[in-house]
């Protein structure tokens, strides 16, 4: 009986870190999705200031104000700026929960489908900021 109890305790001790890591990853993935959804909503509302607020400091160093950032998105990321329908695909989160990758499948208003891959970094305040976006005309989800 003591052996069974000891084994149960050992299994619990080894499983706890794995479960905690899963919780960190699930929480990070949810936060990342929220940021992307809020930025897409800001684009749809032509709210440059709010859309820009979700960009990482690295992105802001390249585009130092909301207007320049917004113009770049309009010009180079049309399907992200004006998505028709979109759905979240697969995601990955670093083991420590500081970097998240999120796939978003977008049907643009022109009828073309896109796979869009976001990289988000956790900031000092605990929130995620979008650090990069890569778009591919290929629409089969192939992972990140």
PDB file of C-alpha atoms in Angstrom:
ATOM      1  CA  UNK A   1       0.000   0.000   0.000  1.00  0.00           C
ATOM      2  CA  UNK A   2       2.812   2.415   0.865  1.00  0.00           C
ATOM      3  CA  UNK A   3       4.443   1.728  -2.481  1.00  0.00           C
ATOM      4  CA  UNK A   4       1.211   2.595  -4.321  1.00  0.00           C
ATOM      5  CA  UNK A   5       0.891   5.851  -2.397  1.00  0.00           C
ATOM      6  CA  UNK A   6       4.537   6.714  -3.028  1.00  0.00           C
ATOM      7  CA  UNK A   7       4.150   5.982  -6.753  1.00  0.00           C
ATOM      8  CA  UNK A   8       1.005   8.125  -6.916  1.00  0.00           C
ATOM      9  CA  UNK A   9       2.815  11.007  -5.257  1.00  0.00           C
ATOM     10  CA  UNK A  10       5.779  10.676  -7.622  1.00  0.00           C
ATOM     11  CA  UNK A  11       3.508  10.638 -10.684  1.00  0.00           C
ATOM     12  CA  UNK A  12       1.747  13.737  -9.358  1.00  0.00           C
ATOM     13  CA  UNK A  13       5.039  15.535  -8.791  1.00  0.00           C
ATOM     14  CA  UNK A  14       6.243  14.794 -12.313  1.00  0.00           C
ATOM     15  CA  UNK A  15       2.894  15.628 -13.943  1.00  0.00           C
ATOM     16  CA  UNK A  16       2.469  18.994 -12.177  1.00  0.00           C
ATOM     17  CA  UNK A  17       5.188  20.854 -14.155  1.00  0.00           C
ATOM     18  CA  UNK A  18       3.824  19.520 -17.454  1.00  0.00           C
ATOM     19  CA  UNK A  19       0.312  20.645 -16.546  1.00  0.00           C
ATOM     20  CA  UNK A  20       1.598  24.048 -15.442  1.00  0.00           C
ATOM     21  CA  UNK A  21       3.433  24.445 -18.773  1.00  0.00           C
ATOM     22  CA  UNK A  22       0.235  23.539 -20.654  1.00  0.00           C
ATOM     23  CA  UNK A  23      -1.627  26.198 -18.655  1.00  0.00           C
ATOM     24  CA  UNK A  24       1.030  28.812 -19.524  1.00  0.00           C
ATOM     25  CA  UNK A  25       0.804  27.907 -23.208  1.00  0.00           C
ATOM     26  CA  UNK A  26      -3.020  27.907 -23.251  1.00  0.00           C
ATOM     27  CA  UNK A  27      -3.142  31.278 -21.503  1.00  0.00           C
ATOM     28  CA  UNK A  28      -0.561  32.731 -23.911  1.00  0.00           C
ATOM     29  CA  UNK A  29      -2.412  31.407 -26.952  1.00  0.00           C
ATOM     30  CA  UNK A  30      -5.656  32.985 -25.728  1.00  0.00           C
ATOM     31  CA  UNK A  31      -4.005  36.340 -25.080  1.00  0.00           C
ATOM     32  CA  UNK A  32      -2.367  36.272 -28.520  1.00  0.00           C
ATOM     33  CA  UNK A  33      -5.698  35.584 -30.235  1.00  0.00           C
ATOM     34  CA  UNK A  34      -7.317  38.452 -28.324  1.00  0.00           C
ATOM     35  CA  UNK A  35      -4.620  40.898 -29.477  1.00  0.00           C
ATOM     36  CA  UNK A  36      -4.967  39.836 -33.117  1.00  0.00           C
ATOM     37  CA  UNK A  37      -8.762  40.074 -32.980  1.00  0.00           C
ATOM     38  CA  UNK A  38      -8.615  43.543 -31.419  1.00  0.00           C
ATOM     39  CA  UNK A  39      -6.163  44.759 -34.048  1.00  0.00           C
ATOM     40  CA  UNK A  40      -8.303  43.385 -36.893  1.00  0.00           C
ATOM     41  CA  UNK A  41     -11.326  45.146 -35.373  1.00  0.00           C
ATOM     42  CA  UNK A  42      -9.330  48.385 -35.234  1.00  0.00           C
ATOM     43  CA  UNK A  43      -8.400  48.002 -38.927  1.00  0.00           C
ATOM     44  CA  UNK A  44     -12.044  47.409 -39.849  1.00  0.00           C
ATOM     45  CA  UNK A  45     -12.978  50.574 -37.917  1.00  0.00           C
ATOM     46  CA  UNK A  46     -10.167  52.606 -39.543  1.00  0.00           C
ATOM     47  CA  UNK A  47      -8.794  53.231 -36.058  1.00  0.00           C
ATOM     48  CA  UNK A  48      -5.071  53.688 -36.741  1.00  0.00           C
ATOM     49  CA  UNK A  49      -4.211  54.610 -33.156  1.00  0.00           C
ATOM     50  CA  UNK A  50      -5.718  51.455 -31.664  1.00  0.00           C
ATOM     51  CA  UNK A  51      -4.301  49.206 -34.401  1.00  0.00           C
ATOM     52  CA  UNK A  52      -0.852  50.696 -33.810  1.00  0.00           C
ATOM     53  CA  UNK A  53      -1.126  50.139 -30.053  1.00  0.00           C
ATOM     54  CA  UNK A  54      -0.882  46.363 -30.644  1.00  0.00           C
ATOM     55  CA  UNK A  55       2.439  46.635 -32.521  1.00  0.00           C
ATOM     56  CA  UNK A  56       5.631  45.647 -30.725  1.00  0.00           C
ATOM     57  CA  UNK A  57       8.349  48.177 -29.905  1.00  0.00           C
ATOM     58  CA  UNK A  58      10.420  46.660 -32.745  1.00  0.00           C
ATOM     59  CA  UNK A  59       7.657  47.412 -35.259  1.00  0.00           C
ATOM     60  CA  UNK A  60       7.156  50.880 -33.793  1.00  0.00           C
ATOM     61  CA  UNK A  61      10.866  51.594 -34.253  1.00  0.00           C
ATOM     62  CA  UNK A  62      10.409  51.051 -38.007  1.00  0.00           C
ATOM     63  CA  UNK A  63       7.051  52.883 -38.191  1.00  0.00           C
ATOM     64  CA  UNK A  64       7.302  55.649 -35.580  1.00  0.00           C
ATOM     65  CA  UNK A  65       3.687  56.795 -35.761  1.00  0.00           C
ATOM     66  CA  UNK A  66       0.223  55.326 -36.247  1.00  0.00           C
ATOM     67  CA  UNK A  67      -0.376  56.956 -39.624  1.00  0.00           C
ATOM     68  CA  UNK A  68       2.779  55.528 -41.230  1.00  0.00           C
ATOM     69  CA  UNK A  69       2.045  52.112 -39.762  1.00  0.00           C
ATOM     70  CA  UNK A  70      -1.557  52.232 -40.999  1.00  0.00           C
ATOM     71  CA  UNK A  71      -0.512  53.218 -44.524  1.00  0.00           C
ATOM     72  CA  UNK A  72       2.012  50.365 -44.639  1.00  0.00           C
ATOM     73  CA  UNK A  73      -0.649  47.856 -43.578  1.00  0.00           C
ATOM     74  CA  UNK A  74      -3.121  49.164 -46.176  1.00  0.00           C
ATOM     75  CA  UNK A  75      -0.521  48.972 -48.921  1.00  0.00           C
ATOM     76  CA  UNK A  76       1.263  45.713 -48.077  1.00  0.00           C
ATOM     77  CA  UNK A  77      -1.222  43.707 -46.003  1.00  0.00           C
ATOM     78  CA  UNK A  78      -4.575  44.335 -47.649  1.00  0.00           C
ATOM     79  CA  UNK A  79      -6.194  41.069 -46.533  1.00  0.00           C
ATOM     80  CA  UNK A  80      -5.251  41.826 -42.909  1.00  0.00           C
ATOM     81  CA  UNK A  81      -6.453  45.431 -43.220  1.00  0.00           C
ATOM     82  CA  UNK A  82      -9.771  44.395 -44.758  1.00  0.00           C
ATOM     83  CA  UNK A  83     -10.458  40.742 -44.100  1.00  0.00           C
ATOM     84  CA  UNK A  84     -13.699  39.254 -45.277  1.00  0.00           C
ATOM     85  CA  UNK A  85     -14.087  36.189 -43.111  1.00  0.00           C
ATOM     86  CA  UNK A  86     -11.280  34.933 -40.926  1.00  0.00           C
ATOM     87  CA  UNK A  87     -10.662  32.032 -38.598  1.00  0.00           C
ATOM     88  CA  UNK A  88      -7.899  31.168 -36.208  1.00  0.00           C
ATOM     89  CA  UNK A  89      -5.837  28.147 -37.135  1.00  0.00           C
ATOM     90  CA  UNK A  90      -3.025  26.457 -35.293  1.00  0.00           C
ATOM     91  CA  UNK A  91      -0.752  28.108 -32.787  1.00  0.00           C
ATOM     92  CA  UNK A  92       2.519  27.510 -31.021  1.00  0.00           C
ATOM     93  CA  UNK A  93       3.835  29.045 -27.837  1.00  0.00           C
ATOM     94  CA  UNK A  94       7.395  28.990 -26.554  1.00  0.00           C
ATOM     95  CA  UNK A  95       7.877  26.822 -23.444  1.00  0.00           C
ATOM     96  CA  UNK A  96       8.191  29.907 -21.244  1.00  0.00           C
ATOM     97  CA  UNK A  97       5.134  31.598 -22.781  1.00  0.00           C
ATOM     98  CA  UNK A  98       7.021  34.667 -24.020  1.00  0.00           C
ATOM     99  CA  UNK A  99       6.549  34.165 -27.770  1.00  0.00           C
ATOM    100  CA  UNK A 100       3.394  33.050 -29.549  1.00  0.00           C
ATOM    101  CA  UNK A 101       2.810  32.165 -33.189  1.00  0.00           C
ATOM    102  CA  UNK A 102      -0.731  32.219 -34.505  1.00  0.00           C
ATOM    103  CA  UNK A 103      -2.082  31.193 -37.883  1.00  0.00           C
ATOM    104  CA  UNK A 104      -5.107  33.120 -39.174  1.00  0.00           C
ATOM    105  CA  UNK A 105      -6.939  32.003 -42.304  1.00  0.00           C
ATOM    106  CA  UNK A 106      -8.443  34.966 -44.149  1.00  0.00           C
ATOM    107  CA  UNK A 107     -10.864  35.161 -47.057  1.00  0.00           C
ATOM    108  CA  UNK A 108     -10.224  38.587 -48.527  1.00  0.00           C
ATOM    109  CA  UNK A 109     -13.067  40.628 -50.041  1.00  0.00           C
ATOM    110  CA  UNK A 110     -11.648  39.923 -53.530  1.00  0.00           C
ATOM    111  CA  UNK A 111     -12.312  36.216 -52.991  1.00  0.00           C
ATOM    112  CA  UNK A 112      -8.681  35.202 -52.486  1.00  0.00           C
ATOM    113  CA  UNK A 113      -7.764  33.111 -49.476  1.00  0.00           C
ATOM    114  CA  UNK A 114      -4.671  33.726 -47.377  1.00  0.00           C
ATOM    115  CA  UNK A 115      -2.803  32.029 -44.586  1.00  0.00           C
ATOM    116  CA  UNK A 116      -1.430  34.713 -42.290  1.00  0.00           C
ATOM    117  CA  UNK A 117       1.177  33.934 -39.643  1.00  0.00           C
ATOM    118  CA  UNK A 118       1.563  36.257 -36.667  1.00  0.00           C
ATOM    119  CA  UNK A 119       4.487  36.408 -34.281  1.00  0.00           C
ATOM    120  CA  UNK A 120       3.707  37.996 -30.929  1.00  0.00           C
ATOM    121  CA  UNK A 121       6.053  38.780 -28.055  1.00  0.00           C
ATOM    122  CA  UNK A 122       5.077  39.144 -24.434  1.00  0.00           C
ATOM    123  CA  UNK A 123       5.871  42.620 -23.140  1.00  0.00           C
ATOM    124  CA  UNK A 124       6.994  43.694 -19.664  1.00  0.00           C
ATOM    125  CA  UNK A 125       3.382  44.382 -18.685  1.00  0.00           C
ATOM    126  CA  UNK A 126       2.456  40.757 -19.487  1.00  0.00           C
ATOM    127  CA  UNK A 127       0.494  41.601 -22.626  1.00  0.00           C
ATOM    128  CA  UNK A 128       1.379  40.401 -26.100  1.00  0.00           C
ATOM    129  CA  UNK A 129       2.339  42.725 -28.963  1.00  0.00           C
ATOM    130  CA  UNK A 130       2.430  41.808 -32.638  1.00  0.00           C
ATOM    131  CA  UNK A 131       6.043  41.569 -33.749  1.00  0.00           C
ATOM    132  CA  UNK A 132       5.589  40.418 -37.328  1.00  0.00           C
ATOM    133  CA  UNK A 133       3.138  39.137 -39.902  1.00  0.00           C
ATOM    134  CA  UNK A 134       3.811  36.906 -42.855  1.00  0.00           C
ATOM    135  CA  UNK A 135       1.148  36.274 -45.500  1.00  0.00           C
ATOM    136  CA  UNK A 136       1.011  33.364 -47.879  1.00  0.00           C
ATOM    137  CA  UNK A 137      -1.415  32.857 -50.734  1.00  0.00           C
ATOM    138  CA  UNK A 138      -1.221  29.157 -49.959  1.00  0.00           C
ATOM    139  CA  UNK A 139      -4.316  28.352 -47.970  1.00  0.00           C
ATOM    140  CA  UNK A 140      -3.631  24.851 -46.756  1.00  0.00           C
ATOM    141  CA  UNK A 141      -2.766  25.034 -43.089  1.00  0.00           C
ATOM    142  CA  UNK A 142       0.702  23.516 -42.828  1.00  0.00           C
ATOM    143  CA  UNK A 143       1.694  24.547 -39.355  1.00  0.00           C
ATOM    144  CA  UNK A 144       3.976  27.195 -38.097  1.00  0.00           C
TER     145      UNK A 144
END
